[in-house]
Amino acid sequence: MALAAFLFALSVSAAAIKLKEPLAAPVPHFEHAYTVSRLPSRGSIQAMSELRTVDSVIRLTRGNGSSLSSLYVQAMRLQDTGREEGYSRLTTGSLPLVNIEQGTVFLAPATVGGQDFDVVIDTGSSDPWLVSTGFDCVDPYTHDDEPEDYCYFGPLYDPSQSTTFAPIPNRNLNLSYADGEFINGLVGYESFTMGGITIPQQQFSAVNFAGWYGDGISSGLVGFAYRTLTSAYAGTDPKADKAGHQISYNPFFVNMYTSNTTAPVFSMAMSRNENEGGVMALGGIPDIPHSPYWISVPIIPVGVNASSGEVVYEFYTIVIDGYAYSSDQSAQFNPYASANSRKRSLVGNGTQAIVDSGTSLMYVANDVAVGVTLAFTPPGTCDPSSRSDPTCYVPCHSIPPVFGVTIKKKVFFVNAQDMILQNGVDDNGIPNVLAVFDIGAEMMRFSAREFYGLGSYGATASPGGYS
């Protein structure tokens, strides 16, 4: 049993309610002691953008595979709980990660150089890249040569079939990820279209060397983090690249708003339908039902640092007020911490949480995970032998408790349909809010989609919108 995510995931370096037996999949590993640090502000902060409904909307689909963000979160969780000691070390000295997310990535269509692809959407990295024809595939851990289909990419980008590709001399892309996967490639300019918006000369990489476990659909990735995380280097030999010597450039979305093509915002809303992924709007919000009320909270940019000190990933982080949960379906909560004894207090006050496009579960602190499990009717159980990182279960017929995440004194409730994973397969998606990444103002903005209590003073558990 696991909690499906409130949005993408509101995550902390702690235990998640999760499945007892993950589905069989290639076991990822990590080879760094990761740390996190606050990143500096991006300079002048703009006023919040007017939220307009836009036509530049991308229909997202789901793919099988571990997202980059989930791998970094899992790596830090294992370090934080000390669970590394429970695993056998490989000859490389690396440690396995637990695939608790069951492998879900969100894909979007893109047209690059007149060729159509599906790409992974990732809010924690910056580089746009596609695997190209004739690439060399190797095993990510042994580095043994393998046939192309071993890396399991979708269709390959063919530079020779493009009339707009312009290589950049003496430049290479060099990216490594938390699970040991890596890519190297040529760097150039290319016509890049997503959501009906075209950047005619977008810098990107045509990957020619990859250690990768793909999903069989996606051909690459488009990052939506800041330009400070781009990974282009001088020269043509990736072995000569040095950490900290990257050459920054504008990622796809940054080029969109700096060229005044769109407002500096993008928004995402996920679908519960297992055959759909949701929608992503560039420069505004999609035309979907949502509450008329919004809350706004500052983005705290947080970097994930490898043992070398290099920032290798970035999370959009916010401060939440805490969690609201109860087995009483008519419970009232007290986000203002008033003296009203009839209203229930929040748990986990002042938690910093990650808002992320690549994690389909919600990660919460141990006491919250256990408390929510025990609030099911009938109650669930948690394995007492793993108190540092408890594994919790509930019967599939259990009635979920009321559960919500409180941001700026407003409680966003998670739909009961998203509270249980049936048979270890996450079909529920993450439909509870519409989230806006206002990059220009460095703010996150949220609106309830299902009117599950965008509550104010002492929010109630019943649907009904803003009170």
Tab-separated table of C-alpha atoms in Angstrom:
chain	number	residue	atom	x	y	z
A	1	MET	CA	0.000	0.000	0.000
A	2	ALA	CA	1.258	3.464	-0.758
A	3	LEU	CA	-0.028	6.989	-0.854
A	4	ALA	CA	-0.432	8.362	-4.348
A	5	ALA	CA	0.927	11.861	-4.617
A	6	PHE	CA	-0.861	15.051	-3.679
A	7	LEU	CA	0.513	16.758	-6.751
A	8	PHE	CA	3.662	15.306	-8.140
A	9	ALA	CA	5.095	14.527	-4.763
A	10	LEU	CA	5.500	16.583	-1.648
A	11	SER	CA	8.626	14.841	-0.468
A	12	VAL	CA	10.961	14.864	2.509
A	13	SER	CA	14.005	12.781	3.281
A	14	ALA	CA	12.081	10.270	5.347
A	15	ALA	CA	10.069	7.065	5.042
A	16	ALA	CA	7.194	6.609	2.632
A	17	ILE	CA	4.259	4.315	3.078
A	18	LYS	CA	5.197	1.772	0.455
A	19	LEU	CA	4.779	-1.663	-1.011
A	20	LYS	CA	6.132	-4.768	0.675
A	21	GLU	CA	7.389	-6.371	-2.538
A	22	PRO	CA	8.407	-4.082	-5.403
A	23	LEU	CA	7.768	-5.272	-8.926
A	24	ALA	CA	10.712	-6.912	-10.647
A	25	ALA	CA	12.862	-4.335	-12.428
A	26	PRO	CA	16.530	-3.584	-13.060
A	27	VAL	CA	17.914	-2.632	-9.656
A	28	PRO	CA	19.411	0.879	-9.676
A	29	HIS	CA	22.376	1.830	-7.508
A	30	PHE	CA	24.026	4.989	-6.280
A	31	GLU	CA	27.689	5.717	-5.791
A	32	HIS	CA	27.705	9.103	-4.040
A	33	ALA	CA	26.942	10.364	-0.557
A	34	TYR	CA	24.382	12.970	-1.586
A	35	THR	CA	23.734	16.136	0.395
A	36	VAL	CA	21.355	19.035	-0.155
A	37	SER	CA	21.959	22.765	0.046
A	38	ARG	CA	19.999	25.963	-0.432
A	39	LEU	CA	20.739	27.560	-3.799
A	40	PRO	CA	20.947	31.337	-4.256
A	41	SER	CA	18.079	33.325	-5.713
A	42	ARG	CA	18.172	33.806	-9.476
A	43	GLY	CA	18.557	37.586	-9.222
A	44	SER	CA	15.783	40.078	-9.876
A	45	ILE	CA	12.412	38.589	-8.986
A	46	GLN	CA	9.450	39.614	-11.117
A	47	ALA	CA	5.880	40.214	-10.057
A	48	MET	CA	3.658	37.157	-10.227
A	49	SER	CA	2.372	36.522	-13.731
A	50	GLU	CA	-1.297	36.821	-14.580
A	51	LEU	CA	-2.649	33.310	-14.921
A	52	ARG	CA	-4.297	33.040	-18.301
A	53	THR	CA	-5.734	29.994	-20.007
A	54	VAL	CA	-3.426	29.187	-22.923
A	55	ASP	CA	-3.562	26.995	-26.010
A	56	SER	CA	0.033	25.814	-25.602
A	57	VAL	CA	-1.035	22.682	-23.721
A	58	ILE	CA	0.803	19.372	-23.862
A	59	ARG	CA	-1.015	16.080	-23.310
A	60	LEU	CA	1.155	13.949	-21.068
A	61	THR	CA	1.303	10.160	-21.148
A	62	ARG	CA	2.817	7.624	-18.777
A	63	GLY	CA	5.892	5.520	-19.333
A	64	ASN	CA	7.483	2.737	-17.346
A	65	GLY	CA	10.760	3.632	-15.707
A	66	SER	CA	12.277	5.191	-12.616
A	67	SER	CA	12.247	8.970	-12.810
A	68	LEU	CA	15.457	10.830	-12.064
A	69	SER	CA	13.891	12.683	-9.155
A	70	SER	CA	12.686	9.504	-7.463
A	71	LEU	CA	16.188	8.042	-7.683
A	72	TYR	CA	17.762	11.032	-5.923
A	73	VAL	CA	15.045	11.038	-3.261
A	74	GLN	CA	15.525	7.325	-2.638
A	75	ALA	CA	19.301	7.694	-2.438
A	76	MET	CA	18.989	10.373	0.227
A	77	ARG	CA	16.318	8.423	2.092
A	78	LEU	CA	18.550	5.372	2.330
A	79	GLN	CA	21.406	7.499	3.631
A	80	ASP	CA	19.118	9.298	6.083
A	81	THR	CA	17.670	6.120	7.595
A	82	GLY	CA	20.880	4.101	7.581
A	83	ARG	CA	19.273	1.349	5.528
A	84	GLU	CA	22.384	1.029	3.402
A	85	GLU	CA	23.704	-1.416	5.974
A	86	GLY	CA	20.873	-3.796	5.192
A	87	TYR	CA	22.000	-4.363	1.625
A	88	SER	CA	24.860	-6.362	0.189
A	89	ARG	CA	27.534	-4.274	-1.437
A	90	LEU	CA	28.457	-5.030	-5.006
A	91	THR	CA	32.051	-5.306	-6.123
A	92	THR	CA	31.883	-1.681	-7.236
A	93	GLY	CA	30.970	-0.604	-3.714
A	94	SER	CA	27.660	0.817	-4.886
A	95	LEU	CA	24.343	0.291	-3.116
A	96	PRO	CA	20.946	-0.764	-4.479
A	97	LEU	CA	17.965	1.549	-4.380
A	98	VAL	CA	14.469	0.311	-3.652
A	99	ASN	CA	12.125	0.826	-6.586
A	100	ILE	CA	9.185	1.768	-4.388
A	101	GLU	CA	7.695	3.966	-7.063
A	102	GLN	CA	6.964	1.030	-9.365
A	103	GLY	CA	8.395	2.934	-12.323
A	104	THR	CA	6.359	5.849	-13.676
A	105	VAL	CA	7.612	8.726	-15.791
A	106	PHE	CA	5.590	11.395	-17.555
A	107	LEU	CA	6.128	11.814	-21.289
A	108	ALA	CA	5.354	14.646	-23.684
A	109	PRO	CA	5.438	14.837	-27.486
A	110	ALA	CA	8.151	16.979	-29.071
A	111	THR	CA	9.107	17.730	-32.658
A	112	VAL	CA	12.838	18.183	-33.158
A	113	GLY	CA	14.303	18.862	-36.576
A	114	GLY	CA	11.017	17.816	-38.179
A	115	GLN	CA	11.061	14.443	-36.384
A	116	ASP	CA	8.519	13.424	-33.746
A	117	PHE	CA	9.451	11.962	-30.371
A	118	ASP	CA	8.196	11.341	-26.852
A	119	VAL	CA	10.442	12.849	-24.176
A	120	VAL	CA	10.515	12.591	-20.394
A	121	ILE	CA	9.476	15.787	-18.589
A	122	ASP	CA	11.791	16.477	-15.650
A	123	THR	CA	11.542	19.531	-13.390
A	124	GLY	CA	14.829	18.764	-11.629
A	125	SER	CA	17.274	18.922	-14.531
A	126	SER	CA	17.865	21.410	-17.328
A	127	ASP	CA	19.313	19.810	-20.452
A	128	PRO	CA	17.210	18.822	-23.464
A	129	TRP	CA	18.605	15.754	-25.214
A	130	LEU	CA	17.702	12.989	-27.659
A	131	VAL	CA	19.482	9.750	-28.416
A	132	SER	CA	20.757	9.738	-32.002
A	133	THR	CA	21.187	7.137	-34.716
A	134	GLY	CA	24.344	5.049	-34.459
A	135	PHE	CA	24.741	5.603	-30.712
A	136	ASP	CA	26.805	3.208	-28.613
A	137	CYS	CA	24.890	1.448	-25.832
A	138	VAL	CA	26.675	0.081	-22.763
A	139	ASP	CA	25.571	-1.421	-19.477
A	140	PRO	CA	25.409	1.444	-16.941
A	141	TYR	CA	27.307	-0.528	-14.283
A	142	THR	CA	29.705	-2.864	-16.086
A	143	HIS	CA	30.218	-0.520	-19.076
A	144	ASP	CA	30.168	-3.614	-21.300
A	145	ASP	CA	29.113	-2.992	-24.902
A	146	GLU	CA	25.497	-3.920	-25.578
A	147	PRO	CA	23.158	-3.824	-28.595
A	148	GLU	CA	21.094	-0.647	-29.046
A	149	ASP	CA	17.857	-2.257	-27.874
A	150	TYR	CA	19.466	-3.026	-24.497
A	151	CYS	CA	19.202	0.696	-23.650
A	152	TYR	CA	15.518	0.503	-24.624
A	153	PHE	CA	15.032	3.938	-26.143
A	154	GLY	CA	12.176	4.947	-28.414
A	155	PRO	CA	12.761	6.235	-31.981
A	156	LEU	CA	16.222	7.663	-32.641
A	157	TYR	CA	16.929	11.230	-33.719
A	158	ASP	CA	18.676	11.345	-37.106
A	159	PRO	CA	20.731	14.525	-37.652
A	160	SER	CA	21.168	13.652	-41.329
A	161	GLN	CA	17.399	13.917	-41.842
A	162	SER	CA	17.250	17.413	-40.376
A	163	THR	CA	17.769	20.597	-42.369
A	164	THR	CA	18.020	22.716	-39.215
A	165	PHE	CA	20.637	20.926	-37.095
A	166	ALA	CA	23.831	22.970	-36.613
A	167	PRO	CA	26.571	21.322	-34.512
A	168	ILE	CA	28.536	23.456	-32.064
A	169	PRO	CA	32.262	22.723	-32.487
A	170	ASN	CA	34.322	21.542	-29.503
A	171	ARG	CA	31.357	21.039	-27.188
A	172	ASN	CA	29.998	17.916	-25.487
A	173	LEU	CA	27.231	16.935	-23.102
A	174	ASN	CA	28.210	14.851	-20.084
A	175	LEU	CA	25.486	13.741	-17.675
A	176	SER	CA	25.477	11.130	-14.921
A	177	TYR	CA	22.504	10.261	-12.748
A	178	ALA	CA	21.942	8.916	-9.244
A	179	ASP	CA	21.323	5.335	-10.357
A	180	GLY	CA	24.535	5.065	-12.396
A	181	GLU	CA	22.960	5.836	-15.769
A	182	PHE	CA	24.864	8.294	-17.952
A	183	ILE	CA	24.869	9.900	-21.393
A	184	ASN	CA	27.424	11.683	-23.554
A	185	GLY	CA	26.719	13.463	-26.794
A	186	LEU	CA	27.333	16.103	-29.394
A	187	VAL	CA	25.922	19.580	-28.788
A	188	GLY	CA	24.230	21.697	-31.406
A	189	TYR	CA	21.332	23.962	-32.307
A	190	GLU	CA	18.061	22.554	-33.565
A	191	SER	CA	14.450	23.516	-34.174
A	192	PHE	CA	12.532	22.375	-31.101
A	193	THR	CA	8.725	22.389	-30.770
A	194	MET	CA	6.548	21.525	-27.772
A	195	GLY	CA	2.958	22.532	-27.085
A	196	GLY	CA	2.766	24.321	-30.416
A	197	ILE	CA	5.643	26.647	-29.488
A	198	THR	CA	8.864	26.525	-31.510
A	199	ILE	CA	12.341	27.645	-30.524
A	200	PRO	CA	14.155	27.712	-33.891
A	201	GLN	CA	17.676	27.442	-32.448
A	202	GLN	CA	17.493	25.495	-29.222
A	203	GLN	CA	20.776	24.171	-27.884
A	204	PHE	CA	20.456	20.465	-27.173
A	205	SER	CA	22.459	17.257	-27.310
A	206	ALA	CA	22.363	14.406	-29.807
A	207	VAL	CA	23.462	11.551	-27.535
A	208	ASN	CA	25.950	9.147	-29.087
A	209	PHE	CA	27.012	7.158	-26.002
A	210	ALA	CA	24.599	5.941	-23.328
A	211	GLY	CA	24.399	3.668	-20.331
A	212	TRP	CA	20.649	3.631	-19.922
A	213	TYR	CA	17.576	1.679	-18.845
A	214	GLY	CA	14.831	3.144	-21.012
A	215	ASP	CA	11.073	2.697	-21.150
A	216	GLY	CA	10.809	1.664	-24.797
A	217	ILE	CA	8.911	4.847	-25.674
A	218	SER	CA	10.886	7.959	-24.769
A	219	SER	CA	13.811	9.065	-26.903
A	220	GLY	CA	15.248	11.587	-24.482
A	221	LEU	CA	14.445	14.177	-21.867
A	222	VAL	CA	13.565	17.858	-21.545
A	223	GLY	CA	14.527	19.547	-18.289
A	224	PHE	CA	12.527	22.400	-16.748
A	225	ALA	CA	14.965	23.479	-14.026
A	226	TYR	CA	17.148	26.599	-14.128
A	227	ARG	CA	20.032	27.115	-16.552
A	228	THR	CA	22.607	26.682	-13.771
A	229	LEU	CA	22.226	22.905	-14.102
A	230	THR	CA	23.026	22.576	-17.801
A	231	SER	CA	25.853	20.129	-18.447
A	232	ALA	CA	27.682	21.192	-21.594
A	233	TYR	CA	31.489	21.185	-21.500
A	234	ALA	CA	34.288	22.464	-23.700
A	235	GLY	CA	36.035	19.918	-25.899
A	236	THR	CA	34.958	16.649	-27.460
A	237	ASP	CA	36.320	14.165	-24.907
A	238	PRO	CA	33.943	13.612	-21.961
A	239	LYS	CA	36.779	11.992	-20.005
A	240	ALA	CA	38.511	15.380	-19.902
A	241	ASP	CA	35.474	17.211	-18.495
A	242	LYS	CA	35.942	18.650	-15.006
A	243	ALA	CA	33.219	19.187	-12.417
A	244	GLY	CA	32.333	22.845	-12.058
A	245	HIS	CA	33.483	23.770	-15.558
A	246	GLN	CA	30.133	23.529	-17.307
A	247	ILE	CA	29.209	26.025	-20.001
A	248	SER	CA	25.749	27.358	-19.169
A	249	TYR	CA	23.085	27.854	-21.806
A	250	ASN	CA	19.354	28.500	-21.882
A	251	PRO	CA	17.160	25.403	-21.554
A	252	PHE	CA	14.038	25.125	-23.704
A	253	PHE	CA	11.577	26.780	-21.317
A	254	VAL	CA	13.993	29.584	-20.406
A	255	ASN	CA	14.348	30.394	-24.112
A	256	MET	CA	10.570	30.492	-24.390
A	257	TYR	CA	10.049	33.214	-21.807
A	258	THR	CA	13.270	35.203	-22.368
A	259	SER	CA	12.249	35.567	-26.019
A	260	ASN	CA	8.857	36.868	-24.823
A	261	THR	CA	7.149	33.907	-26.453
A	262	THR	CA	5.384	33.013	-23.197
A	263	ALA	CA	5.009	34.246	-19.642
A	264	PRO	CA	7.651	32.766	-17.278
A	265	VAL	CA	5.280	30.118	-15.893
A	266	PHE	CA	4.355	26.535	-16.614
A	267	SER	CA	1.658	24.475	-14.967
A	268	MET	CA	0.876	20.804	-14.528
A	269	ALA	CA	-2.179	18.747	-13.606
A	270	MET	CA	-2.115	14.976	-13.491
A	271	SER	CA	-4.860	12.520	-14.407
A	272	ARG	CA	-6.227	9.594	-12.402
A	273	ASN	CA	-6.923	7.693	-15.635
A	274	GLU	CA	-4.284	5.008	-16.065
A	275	ASN	CA	-4.254	5.564	-19.835
A	276	GLU	CA	-3.474	9.261	-19.479
A	277	GLY	CA	-0.777	11.253	-17.759
A	278	GLY	CA	-2.366	14.664	-17.469
A	279	VAL	CA	-1.632	18.041	-19.003
A	280	MET	CA	1.159	20.592	-18.951
A	281	ALA	CA	0.618	24.195	-20.046
A	282	LEU	CA	3.427	26.500	-21.151
A	283	GLY	CA	3.054	30.179	-20.285
A	284	GLY	CA	-0.217	29.817	-18.387
A	285	ILE	CA	-2.765	27.265	-17.231
A	286	PRO	CA	-4.811	24.630	-19.078
A	287	ASP	CA	-8.551	24.964	-19.583
A	288	ILE	CA	-9.605	22.459	-16.917
A	289	PRO	CA	-11.993	22.733	-13.944
A	290	HIS	CA	-10.386	24.019	-10.750
A	291	SER	CA	-11.222	26.103	-7.718
A	292	PRO	CA	-11.295	29.880	-8.293
A	293	TYR	CA	-9.059	30.305	-5.243
A	294	TRP	CA	-5.263	30.148	-5.344
A	295	ILE	CA	-2.572	30.086	-2.710
A	296	SER	CA	1.021	31.149	-3.369
A	297	VAL	CA	4.188	30.124	-1.576
A	298	PRO	CA	7.840	31.027	-2.307
A	299	ILE	CA	10.028	28.544	-4.148
A	300	ILE	CA	13.156	27.595	-2.207
A	301	PRO	CA	15.661	26.269	-4.776
A	302	VAL	CA	17.493	23.290	-3.256
A	303	GLY	CA	20.438	21.586	-4.900
A	304	VAL	CA	21.451	17.944	-4.596
A	305	ASN	CA	25.221	17.726	-4.248
A	306	ALA	CA	27.369	14.733	-5.153
A	307	SER	CA	30.301	13.775	-2.937
A	308	SER	CA	32.476	15.982	-5.163
A	309	GLY	CA	30.405	18.997	-4.095
A	310	GLU	CA	28.983	19.451	-7.592
A	311	VAL	CA	25.278	20.292	-7.821
A	312	VAL	CA	23.847	17.440	-9.903
A	313	TYR	CA	20.107	17.911	-9.481
A	314	GLU	CA	17.661	20.548	-8.309
A	315	PHE	CA	14.312	20.464	-6.569
A	316	TYR	CA	11.581	23.077	-6.396
A	317	THR	CA	11.006	23.160	-2.632
A	318	ILE	CA	8.338	24.882	-0.548
A	319	VAL	CA	7.463	25.091	3.150
A	320	ILE	CA	4.204	23.387	4.086
A	321	ASP	CA	2.295	24.007	7.319
A	322	GLY	CA	1.853	20.300	7.993
A	323	TYR	CA	-0.423	17.326	7.354
A	324	ALA	CA	-4.088	16.945	8.311
A	325	TYR	CA	-5.445	13.429	8.798
A	326	SER	CA	-8.129	11.627	10.779
A	327	SER	CA	-10.247	8.472	10.659
A	328	ASP	CA	-13.238	10.731	11.390
A	329	GLN	CA	-14.642	11.675	7.986
A	330	SER	CA	-16.258	14.819	9.449
A	331	ALA	CA	-13.126	15.992	11.252
A	332	GLN	CA	-12.232	19.670	11.346
A	333	PHE	CA	-8.626	20.810	11.310
A	334	ASN	CA	-6.843	23.758	12.812
A	335	PRO	CA	-4.222	25.196	10.429
A	336	TYR	CA	-4.083	28.410	12.478
A	337	ALA	CA	-3.175	26.562	15.713
A	338	SER	CA	-5.948	28.334	17.602
A	339	ALA	CA	-7.198	27.291	21.045
A	340	ASN	CA	-10.287	25.547	19.657
A	341	SER	CA	-10.113	22.049	21.165
A	342	ARG	CA	-12.742	20.700	18.765
A	343	LYS	CA	-10.378	21.103	15.833
A	344	ARG	CA	-7.507	18.746	15.183
A	345	SER	CA	-3.933	19.995	15.098
A	346	LEU	CA	-1.664	19.522	12.112
A	347	VAL	CA	1.234	17.071	12.171
A	348	GLY	CA	4.734	17.886	10.940
A	349	ASN	CA	4.554	21.664	11.155
A	350	GLY	CA	7.016	23.672	9.083
A	351	THR	CA	8.189	20.818	6.860
A	352	GLN	CA	10.155	21.643	3.730
A	353	ALA	CA	8.667	19.663	0.854
A	354	ILE	CA	9.607	18.973	-2.740
A	355	VAL	CA	7.174	19.646	-5.578
A	356	ASP	CA	8.261	17.387	-8.380
A	357	SER	CA	7.051	16.142	-11.760
A	358	GLY	CA	8.775	12.785	-11.612
A	359	THR	CA	7.660	11.186	-8.365
A	360	SER	CA	4.227	9.556	-8.317
A	361	LEU	CA	4.249	8.773	-4.600
A	362	MET	CA	4.134	11.059	-1.594
A	363	TYR	CA	7.063	10.803	0.810
A	364	VAL	CA	6.317	11.746	4.414
A	365	ALA	CA	8.038	11.489	7.787
A	366	ASN	CA	7.858	8.189	9.692
A	367	ASP	CA	5.376	9.400	12.308
A	368	VAL	CA	3.031	10.680	9.610
A	369	ALA	CA	3.287	7.437	7.620
A	370	VAL	CA	2.506	5.325	10.682
A	371	GLY	CA	-0.254	7.664	11.874
A	372	VAL	CA	-2.018	7.626	8.515
A	373	THR	CA	-1.728	3.829	8.303
A	374	LEU	CA	-3.343	3.403	11.720
A	375	ALA	CA	-6.126	5.833	10.772
A	376	PHE	CA	-7.510	3.496	8.095
A	377	THR	CA	-10.692	1.563	8.965
A	378	PRO	CA	-9.838	-1.190	9.775
A	379	PRO	CA	-6.360	0.023	10.757
A	380	GLY	CA	-3.291	-0.936	8.804
A	381	THR	CA	-0.103	-2.301	10.316
A	382	CYS	CA	3.558	-1.341	10.169
A	383	ASP	CA	6.441	-3.805	10.336
A	384	PRO	CA	7.918	-3.351	13.842
A	385	SER	CA	11.270	-4.748	12.721
A	386	SER	CA	11.951	-1.704	10.554
A	387	ARG	CA	11.184	1.259	12.806
A	388	SER	CA	13.822	3.448	11.175
A	389	ASP	CA	12.048	3.028	7.830
A	390	PRO	CA	8.728	1.247	8.449
A	391	THR	CA	6.957	-0.810	5.822
A	392	CYS	CA	3.219	-0.295	6.240
A	393	TYR	CA	0.213	-2.124	4.810
A	394	VAL	CA	-3.558	-1.807	4.805
A	395	PRO	CA	-6.228	-4.272	3.647
A	396	CYS	CA	-7.395	-3.322	0.157
A	397	HIS	CA	-10.986	-3.023	1.427
A	398	SER	CA	-10.029	-0.522	4.145
A	399	ILE	CA	-11.688	2.880	4.250
A	400	PRO	CA	-8.987	5.559	3.929
A	401	PRO	CA	-8.782	8.369	6.478
A	402	VAL	CA	-9.201	11.997	5.615
A	403	PHE	CA	-5.737	13.160	4.558
A	404	GLY	CA	-4.523	16.531	3.362
A	405	VAL	CA	-1.479	18.745	2.939
A	406	THR	CA	-1.707	22.256	4.381
A	407	ILE	CA	-0.039	25.127	2.527
A	408	LYS	CA	-0.402	28.770	3.593
A	409	LYS	CA	-3.171	27.793	6.064
A	410	LYS	CA	-5.221	26.059	3.352
A	411	VAL	CA	-5.770	22.293	3.412
A	412	PHE	CA	-5.588	20.425	0.102
A	413	PHE	CA	-7.237	17.056	0.644
A	414	VAL	CA	-6.145	13.923	-1.188
A	415	ASN	CA	-8.984	11.999	-2.810
A	416	ALA	CA	-9.637	8.650	-1.109
A	417	GLN	CA	-9.162	6.960	-4.487
A	418	ASP	CA	-5.507	7.994	-4.349
A	419	MET	CA	-4.784	6.523	-0.930
A	420	ILE	CA	-4.324	2.824	-1.780
A	421	LEU	CA	-2.258	1.041	-4.404
A	422	GLN	CA	-4.227	-2.028	-5.466
A	423	ASN	CA	-1.984	-5.058	-6.038
A	424	GLY	CA	1.097	-2.875	-6.240
A	425	VAL	CA	0.099	-1.041	-9.410
A	426	ASP	CA	-0.453	2.713	-9.274
A	427	ASP	CA	-3.466	3.396	-11.512
A	428	ASN	CA	-4.723	6.380	-9.605
A	429	GLY	CA	-2.490	9.192	-10.789
A	430	ILE	CA	-2.292	12.493	-9.009
A	431	PRO	CA	-5.333	14.599	-9.786
A	432	ASN	CA	-5.869	16.687	-6.693
A	433	VAL	CA	-4.416	20.082	-7.628
A	434	LEU	CA	-3.411	22.343	-10.464
A	435	ALA	CA	0.137	23.531	-9.809
A	436	VAL	CA	1.796	26.568	-11.336
A	437	PHE	CA	5.572	26.992	-11.396
A	438	ASP	CA	5.918	30.787	-11.576
A	439	ILE	CA	9.605	30.921	-12.403
A	440	GLY	CA	9.760	34.691	-12.870
A	441	ALA	CA	8.350	35.370	-9.404
A	442	GLU	CA	9.984	32.286	-7.831
A	443	MET	CA	6.601	31.216	-6.482
A	444	MET	CA	4.545	28.025	-6.509
A	445	ARG	CA	0.802	28.511	-6.872
A	446	PHE	CA	-1.860	25.887	-6.184
A	447	SER	CA	-5.571	25.539	-6.845
A	448	ALA	CA	-7.736	22.575	-5.854
A	449	ARG	CA	-9.079	20.594	-8.808
A	450	GLU	CA	-11.646	18.393	-7.111
A	451	PHE	CA	-12.782	20.920	-4.481
A	452	TYR	CA	-11.591	18.608	-1.722
A	453	GLY	CA	-11.458	21.407	0.771
A	454	LEU	CA	-9.381	24.412	-0.191
A	455	GLY	CA	-10.209	25.204	3.384
A	456	SER	CA	-9.601	28.204	5.575
A	457	TYR	CA	-10.240	28.476	9.291
A	458	GLY	CA	-10.591	24.926	10.582
A	459	ALA	CA	-11.040	23.231	7.228
A	460	THR	CA	-13.548	20.399	7.178
A	461	ALA	CA	-12.943	17.025	5.619
A	462	SER	CA	-16.005	17.073	3.415
A	463	PRO	CA	-15.887	18.366	-0.184
A	464	GLY	CA	-17.194	21.841	-0.741
A	465	GLY	CA	-14.372	24.099	-1.769
A	466	TYR	CA	-13.356	27.225	0.075
A	467	SER	CA	-14.960	27.966	3.446
